[in-house]
Coordinates of C-alpha atoms in Angstrom, one line a residue:
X190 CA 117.1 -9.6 97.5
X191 CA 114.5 -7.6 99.2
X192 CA 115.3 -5.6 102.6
X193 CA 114.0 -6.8 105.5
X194 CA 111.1 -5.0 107.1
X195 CA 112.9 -4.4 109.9
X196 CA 116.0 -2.5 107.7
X197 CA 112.7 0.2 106.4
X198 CA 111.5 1.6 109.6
X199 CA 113.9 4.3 110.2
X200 CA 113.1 5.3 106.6
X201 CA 109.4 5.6 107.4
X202 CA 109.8 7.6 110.4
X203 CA 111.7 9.8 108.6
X204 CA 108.7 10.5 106.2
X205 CA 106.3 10.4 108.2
X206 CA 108.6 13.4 110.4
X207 CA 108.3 15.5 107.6
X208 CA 104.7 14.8 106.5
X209 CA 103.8 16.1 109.9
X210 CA 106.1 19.4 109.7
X211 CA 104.8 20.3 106.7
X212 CA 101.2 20.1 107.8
X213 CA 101.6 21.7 110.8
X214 CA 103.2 24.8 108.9
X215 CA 99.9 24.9 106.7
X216 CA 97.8 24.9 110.0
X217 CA 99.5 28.3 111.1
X218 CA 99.4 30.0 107.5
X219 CA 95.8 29.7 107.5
X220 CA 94.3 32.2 109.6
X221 CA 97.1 34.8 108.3
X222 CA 96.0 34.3 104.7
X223 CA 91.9 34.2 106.1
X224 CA 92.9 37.8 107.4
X225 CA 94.3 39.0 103.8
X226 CA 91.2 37.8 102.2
X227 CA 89.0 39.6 104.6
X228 CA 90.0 42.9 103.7
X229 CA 91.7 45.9 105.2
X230 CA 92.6 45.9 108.7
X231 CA 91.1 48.4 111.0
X232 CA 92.4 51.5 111.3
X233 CA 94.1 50.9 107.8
X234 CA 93.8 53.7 104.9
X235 CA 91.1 53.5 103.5
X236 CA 89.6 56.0 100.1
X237 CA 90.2 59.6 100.9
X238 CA 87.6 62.3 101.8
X239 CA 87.1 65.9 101.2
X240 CA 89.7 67.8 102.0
X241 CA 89.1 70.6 104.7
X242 CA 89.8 73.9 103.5
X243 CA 89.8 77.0 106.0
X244 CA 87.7 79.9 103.8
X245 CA 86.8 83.1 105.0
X246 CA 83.8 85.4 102.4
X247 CA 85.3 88.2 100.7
X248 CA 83.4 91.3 100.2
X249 CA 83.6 94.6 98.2
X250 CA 84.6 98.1 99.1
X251 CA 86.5 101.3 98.5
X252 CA 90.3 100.9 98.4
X253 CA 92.9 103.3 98.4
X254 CA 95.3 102.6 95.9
X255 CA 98.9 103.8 96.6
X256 CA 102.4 103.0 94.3
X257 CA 105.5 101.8 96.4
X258 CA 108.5 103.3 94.6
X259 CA 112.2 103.5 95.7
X260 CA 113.7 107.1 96.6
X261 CA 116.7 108.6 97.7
X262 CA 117.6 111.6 99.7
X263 CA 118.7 114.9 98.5
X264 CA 119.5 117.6 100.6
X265 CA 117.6 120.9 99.6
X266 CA 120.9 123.3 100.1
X267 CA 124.4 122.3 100.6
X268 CA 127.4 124.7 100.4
X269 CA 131.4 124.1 100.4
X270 CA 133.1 126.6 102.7
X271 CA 136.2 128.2 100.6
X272 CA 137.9 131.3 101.8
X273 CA 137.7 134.8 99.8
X274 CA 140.9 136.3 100.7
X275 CA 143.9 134.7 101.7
X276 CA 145.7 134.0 104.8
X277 CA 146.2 132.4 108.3
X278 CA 143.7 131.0 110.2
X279 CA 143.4 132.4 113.5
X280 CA 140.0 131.2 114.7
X281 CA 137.9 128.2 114.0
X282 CA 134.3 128.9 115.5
X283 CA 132.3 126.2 115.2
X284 CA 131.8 122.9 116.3
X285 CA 131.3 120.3 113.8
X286 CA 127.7 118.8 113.6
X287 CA 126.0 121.9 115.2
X288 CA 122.9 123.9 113.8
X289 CA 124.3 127.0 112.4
X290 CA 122.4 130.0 111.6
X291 CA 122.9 132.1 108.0
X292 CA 125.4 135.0 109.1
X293 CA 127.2 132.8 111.6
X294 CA 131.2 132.8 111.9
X295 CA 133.0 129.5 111.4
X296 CA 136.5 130.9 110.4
X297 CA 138.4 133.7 111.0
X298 CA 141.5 134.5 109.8
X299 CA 144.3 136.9 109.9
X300 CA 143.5 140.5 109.1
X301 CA 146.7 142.6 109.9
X302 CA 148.3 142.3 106.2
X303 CA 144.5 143.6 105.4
X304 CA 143.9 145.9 107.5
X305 CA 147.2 147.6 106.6
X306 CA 146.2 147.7 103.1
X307 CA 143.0 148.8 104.2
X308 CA 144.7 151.9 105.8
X309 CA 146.8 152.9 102.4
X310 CA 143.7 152.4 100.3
X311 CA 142.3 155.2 102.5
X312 CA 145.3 157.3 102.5
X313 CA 145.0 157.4 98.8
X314 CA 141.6 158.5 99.0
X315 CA 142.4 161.3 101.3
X316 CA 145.0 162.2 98.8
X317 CA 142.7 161.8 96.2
X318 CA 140.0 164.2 97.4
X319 CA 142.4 166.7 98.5
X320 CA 143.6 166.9 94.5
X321 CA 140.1 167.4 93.5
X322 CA 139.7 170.2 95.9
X323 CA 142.7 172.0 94.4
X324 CA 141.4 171.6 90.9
X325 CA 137.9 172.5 91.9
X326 CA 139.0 175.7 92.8
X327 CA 141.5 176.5 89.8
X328 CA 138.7 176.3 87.5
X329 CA 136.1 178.3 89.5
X330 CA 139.2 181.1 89.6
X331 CA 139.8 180.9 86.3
X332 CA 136.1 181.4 85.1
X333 CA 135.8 184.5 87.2
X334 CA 138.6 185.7 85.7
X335 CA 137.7 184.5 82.2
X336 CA 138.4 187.5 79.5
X337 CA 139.8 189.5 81.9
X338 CA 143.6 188.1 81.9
X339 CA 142.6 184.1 82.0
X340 CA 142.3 182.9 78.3
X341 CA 139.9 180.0 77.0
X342 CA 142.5 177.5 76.5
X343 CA 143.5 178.0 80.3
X344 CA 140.2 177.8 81.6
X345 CA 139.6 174.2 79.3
X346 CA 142.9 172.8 80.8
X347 CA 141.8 173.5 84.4
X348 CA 138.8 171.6 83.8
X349 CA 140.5 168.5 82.0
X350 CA 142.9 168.6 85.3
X351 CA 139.7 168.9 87.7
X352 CA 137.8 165.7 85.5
X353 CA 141.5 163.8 86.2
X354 CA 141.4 164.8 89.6
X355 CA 138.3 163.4 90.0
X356 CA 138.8 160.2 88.2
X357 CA 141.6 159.4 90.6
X358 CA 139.3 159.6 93.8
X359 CA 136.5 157.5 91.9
X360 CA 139.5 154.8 91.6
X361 CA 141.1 155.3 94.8
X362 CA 137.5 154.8 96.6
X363 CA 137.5 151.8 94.6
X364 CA 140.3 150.5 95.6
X365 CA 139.3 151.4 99.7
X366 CA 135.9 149.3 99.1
X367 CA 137.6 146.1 98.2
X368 CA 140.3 146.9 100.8
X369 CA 137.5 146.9 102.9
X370 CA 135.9 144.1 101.6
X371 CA 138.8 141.8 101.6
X372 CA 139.0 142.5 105.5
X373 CA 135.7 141.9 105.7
X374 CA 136.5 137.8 103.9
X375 CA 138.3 137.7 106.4
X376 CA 135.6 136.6 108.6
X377 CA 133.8 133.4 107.3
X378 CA 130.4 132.9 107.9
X379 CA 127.7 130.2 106.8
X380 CA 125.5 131.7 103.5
X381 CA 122.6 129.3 105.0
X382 CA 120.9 127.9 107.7
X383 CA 122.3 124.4 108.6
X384 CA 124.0 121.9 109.9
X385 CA 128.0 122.6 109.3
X386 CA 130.4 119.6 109.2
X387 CA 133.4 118.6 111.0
X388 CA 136.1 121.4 109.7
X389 CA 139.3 120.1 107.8
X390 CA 141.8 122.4 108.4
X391 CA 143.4 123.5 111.7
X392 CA 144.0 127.0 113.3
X393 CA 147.6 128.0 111.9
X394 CA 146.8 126.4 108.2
X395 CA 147.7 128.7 105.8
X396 CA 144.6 129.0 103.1
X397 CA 144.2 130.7 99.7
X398 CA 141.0 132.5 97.8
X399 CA 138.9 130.5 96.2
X400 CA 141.0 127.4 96.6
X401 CA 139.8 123.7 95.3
X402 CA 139.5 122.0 99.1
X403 CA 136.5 123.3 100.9
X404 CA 137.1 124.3 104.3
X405 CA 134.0 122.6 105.4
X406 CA 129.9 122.0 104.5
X407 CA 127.1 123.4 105.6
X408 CA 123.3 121.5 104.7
X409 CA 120.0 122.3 105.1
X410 CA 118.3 118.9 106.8
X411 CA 114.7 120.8 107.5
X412 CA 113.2 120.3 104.8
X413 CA 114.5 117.9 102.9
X414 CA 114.3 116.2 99.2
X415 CA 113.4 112.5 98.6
X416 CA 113.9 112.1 94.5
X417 CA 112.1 109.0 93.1
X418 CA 111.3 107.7 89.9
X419 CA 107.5 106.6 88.8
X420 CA 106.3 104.8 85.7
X421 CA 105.0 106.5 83.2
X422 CA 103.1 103.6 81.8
X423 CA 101.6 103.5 85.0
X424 CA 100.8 107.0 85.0
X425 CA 99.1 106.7 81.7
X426 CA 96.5 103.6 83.2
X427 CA 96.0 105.4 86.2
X428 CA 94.6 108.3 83.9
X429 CA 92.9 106.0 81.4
X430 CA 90.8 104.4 84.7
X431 CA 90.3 107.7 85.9
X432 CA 88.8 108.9 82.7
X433 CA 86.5 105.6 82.9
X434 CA 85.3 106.4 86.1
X435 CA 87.3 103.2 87.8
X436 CA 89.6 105.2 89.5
X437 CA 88.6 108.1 91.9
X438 CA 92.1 110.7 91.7
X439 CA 93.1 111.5 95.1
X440 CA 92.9 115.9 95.7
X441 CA 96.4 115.9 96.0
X442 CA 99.8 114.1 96.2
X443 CA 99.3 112.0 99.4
X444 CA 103.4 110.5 100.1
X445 CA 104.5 109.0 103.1
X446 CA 107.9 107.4 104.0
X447 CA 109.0 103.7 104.7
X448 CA 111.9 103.6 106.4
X449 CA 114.8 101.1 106.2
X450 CA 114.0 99.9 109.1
X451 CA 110.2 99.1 108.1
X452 CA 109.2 101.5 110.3
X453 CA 106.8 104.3 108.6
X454 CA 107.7 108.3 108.7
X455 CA 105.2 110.2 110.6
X456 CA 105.2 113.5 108.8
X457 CA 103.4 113.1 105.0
X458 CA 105.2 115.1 102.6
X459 CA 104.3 117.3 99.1
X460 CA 105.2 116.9 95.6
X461 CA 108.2 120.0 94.3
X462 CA 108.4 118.5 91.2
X463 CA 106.3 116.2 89.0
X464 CA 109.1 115.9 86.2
X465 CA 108.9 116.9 82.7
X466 CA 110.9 114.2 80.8
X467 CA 111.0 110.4 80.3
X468 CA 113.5 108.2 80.8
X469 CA 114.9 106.8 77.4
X470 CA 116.3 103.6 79.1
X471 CA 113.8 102.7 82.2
X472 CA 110.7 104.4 80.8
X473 CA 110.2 106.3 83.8
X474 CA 109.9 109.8 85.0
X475 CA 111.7 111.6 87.7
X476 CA 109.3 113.1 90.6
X477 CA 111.0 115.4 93.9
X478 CA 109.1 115.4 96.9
X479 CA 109.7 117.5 99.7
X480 CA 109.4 116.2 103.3
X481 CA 109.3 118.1 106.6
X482 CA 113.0 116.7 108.7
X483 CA 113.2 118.6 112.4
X484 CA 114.3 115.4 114.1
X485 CA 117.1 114.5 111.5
X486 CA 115.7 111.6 111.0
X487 CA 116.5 111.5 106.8
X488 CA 119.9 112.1 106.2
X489 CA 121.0 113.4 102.2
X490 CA 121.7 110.0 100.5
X491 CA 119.2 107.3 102.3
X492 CA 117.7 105.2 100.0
X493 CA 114.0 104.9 101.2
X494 CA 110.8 103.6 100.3
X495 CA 107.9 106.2 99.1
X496 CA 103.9 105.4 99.4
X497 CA 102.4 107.9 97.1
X498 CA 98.5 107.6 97.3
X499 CA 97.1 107.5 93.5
X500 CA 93.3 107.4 94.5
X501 CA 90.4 104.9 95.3
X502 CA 88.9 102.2 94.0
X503 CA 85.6 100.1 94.3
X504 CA 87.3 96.5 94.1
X505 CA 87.4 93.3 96.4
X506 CA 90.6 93.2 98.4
X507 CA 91.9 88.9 98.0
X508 CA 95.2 88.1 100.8
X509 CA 98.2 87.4 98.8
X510 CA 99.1 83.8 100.8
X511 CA 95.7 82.8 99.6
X512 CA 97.1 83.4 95.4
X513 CA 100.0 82.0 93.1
X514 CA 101.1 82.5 90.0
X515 CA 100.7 80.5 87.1
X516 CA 103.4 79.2 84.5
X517 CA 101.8 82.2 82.1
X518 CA 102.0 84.9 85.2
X519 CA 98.2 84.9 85.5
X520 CA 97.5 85.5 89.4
X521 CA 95.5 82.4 90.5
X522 CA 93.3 81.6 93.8
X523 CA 90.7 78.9 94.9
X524 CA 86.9 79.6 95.5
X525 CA 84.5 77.0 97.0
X526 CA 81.7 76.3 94.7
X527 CA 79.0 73.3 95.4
X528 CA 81.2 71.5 97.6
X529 CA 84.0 71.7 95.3
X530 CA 87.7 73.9 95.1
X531 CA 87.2 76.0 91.5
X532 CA 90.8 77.7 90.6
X533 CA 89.6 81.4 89.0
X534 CA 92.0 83.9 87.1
X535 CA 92.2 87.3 88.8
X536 CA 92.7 90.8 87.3
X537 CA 94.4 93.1 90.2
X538 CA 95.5 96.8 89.5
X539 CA 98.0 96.9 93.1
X540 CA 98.2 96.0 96.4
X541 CA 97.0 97.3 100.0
X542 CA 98.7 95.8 102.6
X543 CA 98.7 92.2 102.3
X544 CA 96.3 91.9 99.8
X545 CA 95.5 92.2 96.0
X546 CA 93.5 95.2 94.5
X547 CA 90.8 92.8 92.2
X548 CA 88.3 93.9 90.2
X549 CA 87.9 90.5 88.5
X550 CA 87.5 87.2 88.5
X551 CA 86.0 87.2 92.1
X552 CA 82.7 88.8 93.9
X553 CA 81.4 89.9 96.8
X554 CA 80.1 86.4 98.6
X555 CA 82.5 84.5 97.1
X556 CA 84.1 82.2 99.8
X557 CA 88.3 82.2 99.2
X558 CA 90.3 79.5 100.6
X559 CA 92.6 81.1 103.0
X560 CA 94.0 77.6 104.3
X561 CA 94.6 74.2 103.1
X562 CA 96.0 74.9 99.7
X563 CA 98.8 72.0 99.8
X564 CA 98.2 69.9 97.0
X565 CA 94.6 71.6 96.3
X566 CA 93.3 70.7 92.8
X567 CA 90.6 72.1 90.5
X568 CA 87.4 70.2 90.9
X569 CA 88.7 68.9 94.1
X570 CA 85.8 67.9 96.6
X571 CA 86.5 69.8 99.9
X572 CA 84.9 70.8 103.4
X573 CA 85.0 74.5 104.8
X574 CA 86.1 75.4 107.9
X575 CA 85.6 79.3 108.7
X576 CA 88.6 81.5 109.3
X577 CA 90.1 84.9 109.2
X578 CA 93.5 86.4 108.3
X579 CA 94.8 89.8 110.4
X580 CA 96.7 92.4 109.3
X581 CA 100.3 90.3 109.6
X582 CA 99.0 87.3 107.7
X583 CA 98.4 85.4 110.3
X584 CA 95.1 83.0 109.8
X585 CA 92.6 81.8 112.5
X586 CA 90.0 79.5 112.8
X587 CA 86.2 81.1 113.4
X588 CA 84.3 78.4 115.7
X589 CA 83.3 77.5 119.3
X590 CA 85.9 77.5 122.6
X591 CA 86.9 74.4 123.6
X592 CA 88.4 72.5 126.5
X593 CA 92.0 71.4 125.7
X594 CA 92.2 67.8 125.1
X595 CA 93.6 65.7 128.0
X596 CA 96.6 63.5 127.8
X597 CA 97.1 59.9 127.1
X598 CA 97.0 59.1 131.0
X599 CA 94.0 61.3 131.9
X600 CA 93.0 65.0 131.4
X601 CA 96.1 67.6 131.4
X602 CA 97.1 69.3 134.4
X603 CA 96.1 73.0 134.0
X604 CA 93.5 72.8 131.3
X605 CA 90.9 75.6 131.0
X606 CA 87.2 75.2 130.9
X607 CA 85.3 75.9 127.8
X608 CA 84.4 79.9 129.3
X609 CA 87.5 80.5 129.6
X610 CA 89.2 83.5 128.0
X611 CA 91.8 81.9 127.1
X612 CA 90.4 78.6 125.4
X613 CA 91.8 78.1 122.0
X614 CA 89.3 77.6 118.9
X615 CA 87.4 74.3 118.3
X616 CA 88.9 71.3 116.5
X617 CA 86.9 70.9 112.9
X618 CA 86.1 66.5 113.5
X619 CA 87.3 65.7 109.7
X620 CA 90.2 67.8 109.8
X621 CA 93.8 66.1 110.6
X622 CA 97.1 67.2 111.8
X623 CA 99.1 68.6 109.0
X624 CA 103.0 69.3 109.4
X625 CA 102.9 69.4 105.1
X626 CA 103.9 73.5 105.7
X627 CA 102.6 77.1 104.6
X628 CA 99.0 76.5 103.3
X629 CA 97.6 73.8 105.7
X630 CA 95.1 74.0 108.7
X631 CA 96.7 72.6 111.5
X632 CA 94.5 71.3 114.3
X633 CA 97.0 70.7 116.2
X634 CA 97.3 74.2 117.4
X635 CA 95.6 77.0 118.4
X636 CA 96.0 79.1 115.6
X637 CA 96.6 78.5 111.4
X638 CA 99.9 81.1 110.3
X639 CA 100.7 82.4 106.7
X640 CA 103.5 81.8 105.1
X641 CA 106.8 82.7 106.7
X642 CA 104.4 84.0 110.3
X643 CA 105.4 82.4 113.3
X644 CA 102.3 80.7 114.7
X645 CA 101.2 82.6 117.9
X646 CA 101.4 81.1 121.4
X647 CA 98.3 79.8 123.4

């Protein structure tokens, strides 16, 4: 039996409910998926562009060419204090870590057990002299009297008796001179001119001659030694490019000091020795310089750097942040060539400053990139932006001054005028904030900083 009519309305409702829902939820999708198939949105990322690249034209000149090499200093004198003689001390007369002069007392010490032997030794001489008088004039009696009641045999013993007497005033003079010298032991003095040490014994110590424990030090500080060790298969190219004609020899050994501290010694200093042998484990070859020290600056023991000057060079000097190293230790930078970054092999022969020592793989004109180096490939199409590097590493952009750019809500409060002495270079318009690190132009701030530099404040 069929429903009634009436019984299937509810149902219809129902579906006809749901018919609408589902249309209406097609009417909203429709301008969502007629945005998809327009394409990108604005403002969305689109294919990349050059890259911008800060690059700065290298050029070619004479370099010095100097050799870092470790060194440690040697004091040119130093003496260990021992006593002579033996005995008390009495007297200590210096102060430790004073400038002594050669003949100056540090010790004395107790001279009455010396002087008393001093006294007998010349007692004995006394009596010693007195017996060669006596037997000096036996024999000139006897050889006056000779043949006349003195025989020959008398005569020969008076003279064996005088040569005795004689021998025993030799040994008894002898014996007075180290009397005297022991006295004079007695009194310590420095053998050199220096600086004496802090003394380790005390005034009633009881010391012996020539014992093992030093009494105390003196050094010579002014001048003083700096021993380092070169390469000798360095020293061998450095002669081969000299014999070439690529490497001008400097007139003379040209060494300054680096101290710990990074700070450079003022006074040069000049080669002592140049060493004669090599190394059979490091290959190297030992070299003493000698360096003027009135200040006390260089103590005996400091390890310090040495600079030594080898010659000059006609090359083209490339900043070190602007090279790498490849996987096969070939030393590596990026030139800008048609528009495009081209990755060339260098040949370097040192280092001045902050920079390689090339003599190929680059020219003069070449343009280097300085900046922009993250994620820089071969072949890569790039844009230049002129910039420098300083002495400390530090890189900045080459351009116009510009005004400062305003804030979100208006123009920032203090902002300087394009004249002003102060303005920070001009914003390149296809460059982009980079926070990527070391190797990146950042035009966000004022200036572009090498690796590990602190970027400096506007």
């Amino acid at each position: 039996m069929l429903p009634h009519q009436g019984e299937r309305a509810p149902e219809v409702v129902m579906l006809l409910s749901r018919l609408a829902l589902i249309v209406l939820c097609a009417a909203l999708a429709l301008p969502a998926l007629a945005q998809q198939g327009a394409g990108p949105p604005a403002g969305g990322a689109g294919p990349p562009g050059p890259a911008a690249v800060g690059v700065t034209p290298l050029r070619r000149e004479d370099v010095t060419v100097t050799v870092t090499l470790p060194g440690r200093a040697v004091a040119v004198a130093r003496t260990e204090i021992r006593p002579q003689v033996g005995g008390e001390i009495v007297e200590i007369a210096h102060r430790g870590g004073e400038q002594v002069a050669r003949g100056t007392v540090l010790f004395r010490l107790d001279t009455e057990t010396l002087a008393a032997e001093l006294t007998a030794a010349e007692v004995a001489v006394t009596g010693a002299e007195v017996a060669v008088s006596g037997a000096q004039a036996t024999v000139d009696r006897y050889d006056r009297l000779q043949g006349t009641g003195v025989s020959q045999a008398e005569l020969e013993t008076a003279q064996v008796a005088l040569a005795g007497a004689r021998a025993v005033l030799a040994g008894a003079r002898a014996e007075r001179d180290l009397a005297q010298l022991a006295l004079d032991h007695a009194v310590i003095r420095s053998p050199i001119d220096g600086v004496v040490d802090i003394a380790a014994v005390s005034v009633g110590d009881l010391v012996t001659a020539s014992q093992t424990a030093p009494l105390t030090t003196v050094t010579q500080l002014d001048p003083i030694y700096v021993d380092v060790s070169q390469s000798r298969a360095r020293v061998l190219r450095d002669r081969d490019r000299a014999t070439q004609g690529n490497l001008q020899p400097s007139a003379g050994p040209d060494a300054r000091l680096i101290l710990e501290t990074g700070q450079a010694y003022p006074l040069g200093g000049r080669l002592v020795s140049p060493g004669i042998a090599v190394s059979a484990t490091t290959g190297t070859v030992p070299v003493r310089l000698e360096f003027p020290n009135p200040d006390r600056l260089i103590l005996p023991g400091q390890f310090l750097r040495v600079e030594v000057t080898v010659g000059t060079v006609n090359a083209v000097l490339v900043p070190q942040r602007a090279t790498s190293r490849a996987a096969s230790g070939a030393l590596t930078a990026f030139l800008v060539r048609d528009g495009r970054a081209d990755q060339v092999v260098l040949t370097e022969t040192g280092t001045h400053e902050n920079a390689w020592i090339v003599t190929q793989g680059v020219e003069a004109g070449d343009m280097l990139v300085l900046d922009g180096l993250t994620n820089l490939r071969d072949g890569a199409e790039v844009t230049t932006v002129p910039v420098e590097i300083d002495a400390t590493g530090v890189v900045r952009e080459i351009g116009a001054l510009s005004v400062e750019r305003p804030a979100a809500t208006g123009a920032a409060d203090g902002a300087r005028p394009a004249g002003d002495a102060q303005a920070v270079p001009a914003q390149a318009p296809a460059a982009q904030a980079s926070a990527a690190g070391p190797g990146t132009i950042d035009r966000g701030a004022a200036t572009r900083t090498a690796v590990g530099a602190a970027p400096v404040a506007r």
